[in-house]
């Protein structure tokens, strides 16, 4: 299956002062619990500086990934914005999108993003509904130019750690909604990453995993699709289970009262 065509990547030339957005910061800090990392082959494009008024090596990248079923009968392309610290001349100035093997810590892009942060993060002429996740690159390995025919419709793997919020053995589904930390948390964005984990009907999974609500688990699985509401916001990412590790229930340490009080 050929992935959808992508638009040319923007130049890294800094904008003029009249184009530089007026960015305000928020001091609110969301709570973080759990972790989500995606590993996959992506088309990287639309490189842009994080601080366009003072160009340096910190950049935003658009990462195009392709979720699909094991038989490739369906394909659900998703785009994420990831941060990266660019080494000199690591990205070309041409218009041909490049293919990379990517690992990134991610969170779902929230629907209600302040306009100031939209201006900072989103490329011009794009809206929040065009994207699925935000994240920080932890690995970028160059593969080649997209025009050279490299296979990019590879199934990305999601590694998820968090508490189970729902279990349905009849439908062979359980849900996790961690609140992972990324650098976008510094901008005051709420962190959420809802997943529906589908347990395949196979010999390996004849017995449904012994899961309980509130139990802490670590899950690895292949991305299948993304569910969105009518307004374009993300409901959840569907993942086919490959591995699950039961880690017990989170517990608070006992509170000790100091002596002499």
GROMACS .gro file of C-alpha atoms in nm:
model
  261
    1UNK     CA    1   0.000   0.000   0.000
    2UNK     CA    2   0.139   0.336  -0.097
    3UNK     CA    3   0.118   0.601   0.175
    4UNK     CA    4  -0.060   0.929   0.105
    5UNK     CA    5   0.141   1.196  -0.069
    6UNK     CA    6   0.308   1.449   0.157
    7UNK     CA    7   0.366   1.817   0.103
    8UNK     CA    8   0.714   1.968   0.056
    9UNK     CA    9   0.910   2.047   0.370
   10UNK     CA   10   0.956   2.411   0.458
   11UNK     CA   11   1.294   2.580   0.452
   12UNK     CA   12   1.474   2.642   0.779
   13UNK     CA   13   1.525   3.007   0.696
   14UNK     CA   14   1.416   3.219   0.996
   15UNK     CA   15   1.113   3.447   0.943
   16UNK     CA   16   1.128   3.822   0.960
   17UNK     CA   17   1.043   3.998   1.285
   18UNK     CA   18   0.692   4.073   1.157
   19UNK     CA   19   0.631   3.697   1.118
   20UNK     CA   20   0.757   3.605   1.463
   21UNK     CA   21   0.465   3.514   1.694
   22UNK     CA   22   0.421   3.687   2.027
   23UNK     CA   23   0.447   3.389   2.263
   24UNK     CA   24   0.318   3.392   2.618
   25UNK     CA   25   0.383   3.117   2.871
   26UNK     CA   26   0.153   2.966   3.127
   27UNK     CA   27   0.268   2.874   3.475
   28UNK     CA   28   0.019   2.591   3.525
   29UNK     CA   29   0.174   2.243   3.549
   30UNK     CA   30  -0.024   1.929   3.463
   31UNK     CA   31   0.023   1.608   3.658
   32UNK     CA   32   0.228   1.338   3.485
   33UNK     CA   33   0.191   0.964   3.536
   34UNK     CA   34   0.299   0.688   3.301
   35UNK     CA   35   0.494   0.687   2.976
   36UNK     CA   36   0.432   0.640   2.603
   37UNK     CA   37   0.700   0.586   2.337
   38UNK     CA   38   0.638   0.525   1.968
   39UNK     CA   39   0.893   0.346   1.747
   40UNK     CA   40   0.847   0.347   1.370
   41UNK     CA   41   0.954   0.455   1.025
   42UNK     CA   42   0.835   0.804   0.941
   43UNK     CA   43   0.850   1.065   0.670
   44UNK     CA   44   1.005   1.374   0.827
   45UNK     CA   45   0.921   1.716   0.686
   46UNK     CA   46   0.835   2.079   0.766
   47UNK     CA   47   1.143   2.151   0.978
   48UNK     CA   48   1.117   2.481   1.167
   49UNK     CA   49   1.303   2.650   1.450
   50UNK     CA   50   1.152   2.639   1.798
   51UNK     CA   51   1.267   2.999   1.852
   52UNK     CA   52   1.236   3.161   1.507
   53UNK     CA   53   1.342   3.501   1.640
   54UNK     CA   54   1.671   3.346   1.762
   55UNK     CA   55   1.744   3.050   1.530
   56UNK     CA   56   1.951   2.775   1.690
   57UNK     CA   57   1.966   2.397   1.667
   58UNK     CA   58   1.636   2.331   1.848
   59UNK     CA   59   1.372   2.248   1.588
   60UNK     CA   60   1.020   2.115   1.541
   61UNK     CA   61   0.965   1.833   1.290
   62UNK     CA   62   0.653   1.679   1.141
   63UNK     CA   63   0.668   1.298   1.165
   64UNK     CA   64   0.426   1.110   0.935
   65UNK     CA   65   0.351   0.756   1.057
   66UNK     CA   66   0.116   0.497   0.908
   67UNK     CA   67  -0.102   0.274   1.126
   68UNK     CA   68  -0.256  -0.025   0.953
   69UNK     CA   69  -0.387  -0.375   1.010
   70UNK     CA   70  -0.158  -0.674   0.985
   71UNK     CA   71  -0.292  -0.759   0.637
   72UNK     CA   72  -0.256  -0.392   0.528
   73UNK     CA   73  -0.622  -0.380   0.427
   74UNK     CA   74  -0.660  -0.045   0.606
   75UNK     CA   75  -0.423   0.247   0.655
   76UNK     CA   76  -0.462   0.535   0.901
   77UNK     CA   77  -0.189   0.797   0.853
   78UNK     CA   78  -0.109   1.013   1.154
   79UNK     CA   79   0.117   1.315   1.194
   80UNK     CA   80   0.303   1.417   1.507
   81UNK     CA   81   0.508   1.722   1.599
   82UNK     CA   82   0.836   1.624   1.763
   83UNK     CA   83   1.117   1.832   1.907
   84UNK     CA   84   1.476   1.762   1.815
   85UNK     CA   85   1.821   1.915   1.866
   86UNK     CA   86   1.963   1.923   1.514
   87UNK     CA   87   2.327   1.859   1.439
   88UNK     CA   88   2.483   2.081   1.174
   89UNK     CA   89   2.371   1.999   0.817
   90UNK     CA   90   2.170   1.700   0.940
   91UNK     CA   91   1.868   1.796   0.729
   92UNK     CA   92   1.884   1.897   0.365
   93UNK     CA   93   1.735   2.220   0.234
   94UNK     CA   94   1.558   2.045  -0.055
   95UNK     CA   95   1.185   1.990  -0.098
   96UNK     CA   96   1.205   1.610  -0.097
   97UNK     CA   97   1.074   1.469   0.235
   98UNK     CA   98   1.317   1.237   0.412
   99UNK     CA   99   1.260   0.895   0.570
  100UNK     CA  100   1.385   0.826   0.924
  101UNK     CA  101   1.353   0.548   1.179
  102UNK     CA  102   1.211   0.732   1.478
  103UNK     CA  103   1.162   0.676   1.850
  104UNK     CA  104   0.984   0.951   2.044
  105UNK     CA  105   0.820   1.003   2.381
  106UNK     CA  106   0.471   1.131   2.301
  107UNK     CA  107   0.140   1.265   2.429
  108UNK     CA  108  -0.189   1.313   2.242
  109UNK     CA  109  -0.226   1.665   2.106
  110UNK     CA  110  -0.497   1.839   2.311
  111UNK     CA  111  -0.791   1.999   2.133
  112UNK     CA  112  -0.793   2.331   2.318
  113UNK     CA  113  -0.445   2.473   2.270
  114UNK     CA  114  -0.393   2.845   2.346
  115UNK     CA  115  -0.345   3.052   2.032
  116UNK     CA  116  -0.001   3.162   2.151
  117UNK     CA  117   0.119   2.800   2.165
  118UNK     CA  118  -0.048   2.720   1.831
  119UNK     CA  119   0.155   3.000   1.674
  120UNK     CA  120   0.471   2.859   1.829
  121UNK     CA  121   0.422   2.490   1.751
  122UNK     CA  122   0.207   2.457   1.438
  123UNK     CA  123   0.342   2.539   1.092
  124UNK     CA  124   0.153   2.805   0.899
  125UNK     CA  125  -0.169   2.695   0.724
  126UNK     CA  126  -0.201   2.387   0.950
  127UNK     CA  127  -0.452   2.333   1.229
  128UNK     CA  128  -0.464   2.118   1.541
  129UNK     CA  129  -0.692   1.865   1.367
  130UNK     CA  130  -0.411   1.787   1.121
  131UNK     CA  131  -0.204   1.631   1.400
  132UNK     CA  132  -0.235   1.339   1.641
  133UNK     CA  133   0.051   1.368   1.889
  134UNK     CA  134   0.329   1.586   2.030
  135UNK     CA  135   0.660   1.447   2.147
  136UNK     CA  136   1.034   1.454   2.193
  137UNK     CA  137   1.261   1.258   1.960
  138UNK     CA  138   1.496   1.020   2.140
  139UNK     CA  139   1.626   0.854   1.821
  140UNK     CA  140   1.639   0.964   1.456
  141UNK     CA  141   1.820   0.737   1.210
  142UNK     CA  142   1.830   0.857   0.850
  143UNK     CA  143   1.709   0.602   0.591
  144UNK     CA  144   1.683   0.796   0.265
  145UNK     CA  145   1.469   1.025   0.053
  146UNK     CA  146   1.099   0.944   0.024
  147UNK     CA  147   1.126   0.973  -0.355
  148UNK     CA  148   1.371   0.681  -0.359
  149UNK     CA  149   1.088   0.442  -0.275
  150UNK     CA  150   1.173   0.340   0.081
  151UNK     CA  151   0.898   0.146   0.255
  152UNK     CA  152   0.731   0.373   0.510
  153UNK     CA  153   0.401   0.192   0.565
  154UNK     CA  154   0.563  -0.007   0.847
  155UNK     CA  155   0.353  -0.075   1.155
  156UNK     CA  156   0.479   0.147   1.439
  157UNK     CA  157   0.513  -0.005   1.785
  158UNK     CA  158   0.378   0.174   2.092
  159UNK     CA  159   0.537   0.110   2.432
  160UNK     CA  160   0.293   0.218   2.704
  161UNK     CA  161   0.316   0.219   3.083
  162UNK     CA  162   0.022   0.320   3.299
  163UNK     CA  163  -0.280   0.205   3.495
  164UNK     CA  164  -0.564   0.004   3.342
  165UNK     CA  165  -0.885   0.209   3.335
  166UNK     CA  166  -1.125  -0.045   3.180
  167UNK     CA  167  -1.134  -0.420   3.106
  168UNK     CA  168  -1.380  -0.597   2.873
  169UNK     CA  169  -1.297  -0.965   2.836
  170UNK     CA  170  -1.599  -1.034   2.612
  171UNK     CA  171  -1.478  -0.785   2.352
  172UNK     CA  172  -1.112  -0.867   2.429
  173UNK     CA  173  -1.025  -0.503   2.496
  174UNK     CA  174  -0.868  -0.310   2.781
  175UNK     CA  175  -0.792   0.060   2.810
  176UNK     CA  176  -0.501   0.266   2.941
  177UNK     CA  177  -0.480   0.645   2.968
  178UNK     CA  178  -0.137   0.753   3.097
  179UNK     CA  179  -0.035   1.118   3.133
  180UNK     CA  180   0.326   1.108   3.009
  181UNK     CA  181   0.574   1.390   3.044
  182UNK     CA  182   0.718   1.559   2.735
  183UNK     CA  183   0.883   1.898   2.691
  184UNK     CA  184   0.543   2.030   2.580
  185UNK     CA  185   0.436   2.000   2.943
  186UNK     CA  186   0.656   2.303   3.010
  187UNK     CA  187   0.413   2.498   2.793
  188UNK     CA  188   0.128   2.406   3.028
  189UNK     CA  189  -0.048   2.167   2.789
  190UNK     CA  190  -0.260   1.894   2.952
  191UNK     CA  191  -0.103   1.552   2.905
  192UNK     CA  192  -0.320   1.258   2.804
  193UNK     CA  193  -0.266   0.947   2.592
  194UNK     CA  194  -0.578   0.724   2.575
  195UNK     CA  195  -0.528   0.378   2.426
  196UNK     CA  196  -0.758   0.086   2.351
  197UNK     CA  197  -0.559  -0.236   2.354
  198UNK     CA  198  -0.707  -0.512   2.138
  199UNK     CA  199  -0.614  -0.866   2.243
  200UNK     CA  200  -0.607  -1.074   1.920
  201UNK     CA  201  -0.780  -1.409   1.899
  202UNK     CA  202  -0.475  -1.626   1.853
  203UNK     CA  203  -0.316  -1.931   2.009
  204UNK     CA  204  -0.080  -1.706   2.199
  205UNK     CA  205  -0.368  -1.516   2.359
  206UNK     CA  206  -0.615  -1.800   2.413
  207UNK     CA  207  -0.635  -1.684   2.773
  208UNK     CA  208  -0.716  -1.318   2.825
  209UNK     CA  209  -0.451  -1.145   3.041
  210UNK     CA  210  -0.542  -1.131   3.411
  211UNK     CA  211  -0.598  -0.756   3.432
  212UNK     CA  212  -0.777  -0.546   3.692
  213UNK     CA  213  -0.889  -0.185   3.693
  214UNK     CA  214  -0.625   0.029   3.857
  215UNK     CA  215  -0.350  -0.226   3.796
  216UNK     CA  216  -0.022  -0.092   3.661
  217UNK     CA  217   0.094  -0.251   3.334
  218UNK     CA  218   0.357  -0.216   3.066
  219UNK     CA  219   0.228  -0.284   2.713
  220UNK     CA  220   0.389  -0.316   2.371
  221UNK     CA  221   0.175  -0.336   2.059
  222UNK     CA  222   0.133  -0.240   1.694
  223UNK     CA  223  -0.068   0.071   1.609
  224UNK     CA  224  -0.393  -0.004   1.425
  225UNK     CA  225  -0.597   0.316   1.394
  226UNK     CA  226  -0.701   0.644   1.554
  227UNK     CA  227  -1.054   0.726   1.669
  228UNK     CA  228  -1.159   1.092   1.648
  229UNK     CA  229  -1.467   1.285   1.756
  230UNK     CA  230  -1.669   1.494   1.511
  231UNK     CA  231  -1.474   1.802   1.621
  232UNK     CA  232  -1.147   1.633   1.526
  233UNK     CA  233  -1.023   1.566   1.880
  234UNK     CA  234  -0.863   1.230   1.960
  235UNK     CA  235  -1.074   0.969   2.141
  236UNK     CA  236  -0.805   0.701   2.152
  237UNK     CA  237  -0.538   0.514   1.958
  238UNK     CA  238  -0.615   0.148   1.891
  239UNK     CA  239  -0.322  -0.090   1.943
  240UNK     CA  240  -0.295  -0.465   1.883
  241UNK     CA  241  -0.138  -0.632   2.186
  242UNK     CA  242   0.204  -0.790   2.141
  243UNK     CA  243   0.329  -0.803   2.500
  244UNK     CA  244   0.193  -0.711   2.843
  245UNK     CA  245   0.369  -0.712   3.179
  246UNK     CA  246   0.165  -0.691   3.499
  247UNK     CA  247   0.333  -0.461   3.749
  248UNK     CA  248   0.080  -0.468   4.033
  249UNK     CA  249  -0.113  -0.178   4.179
  250UNK     CA  250   0.054   0.155   4.255
  251UNK     CA  251   0.079   0.212   4.630
  252UNK     CA  252   0.157   0.518   4.837
  253UNK     CA  253   0.431   0.476   5.098
  254UNK     CA  254   0.311   0.483   5.459
  255UNK     CA  255   0.293   0.828   5.614
  256UNK     CA  256   0.499   0.844   5.931
  257UNK     CA  257   0.425   1.097   6.200
  258UNK     CA  258   0.744   1.254   6.338
  259UNK     CA  259   0.807   1.168   6.700
  260UNK     CA  260   0.768   1.438   6.960
  261UNK     CA  261   0.467   1.600   6.790
   0.00000   0.00000   0.00000
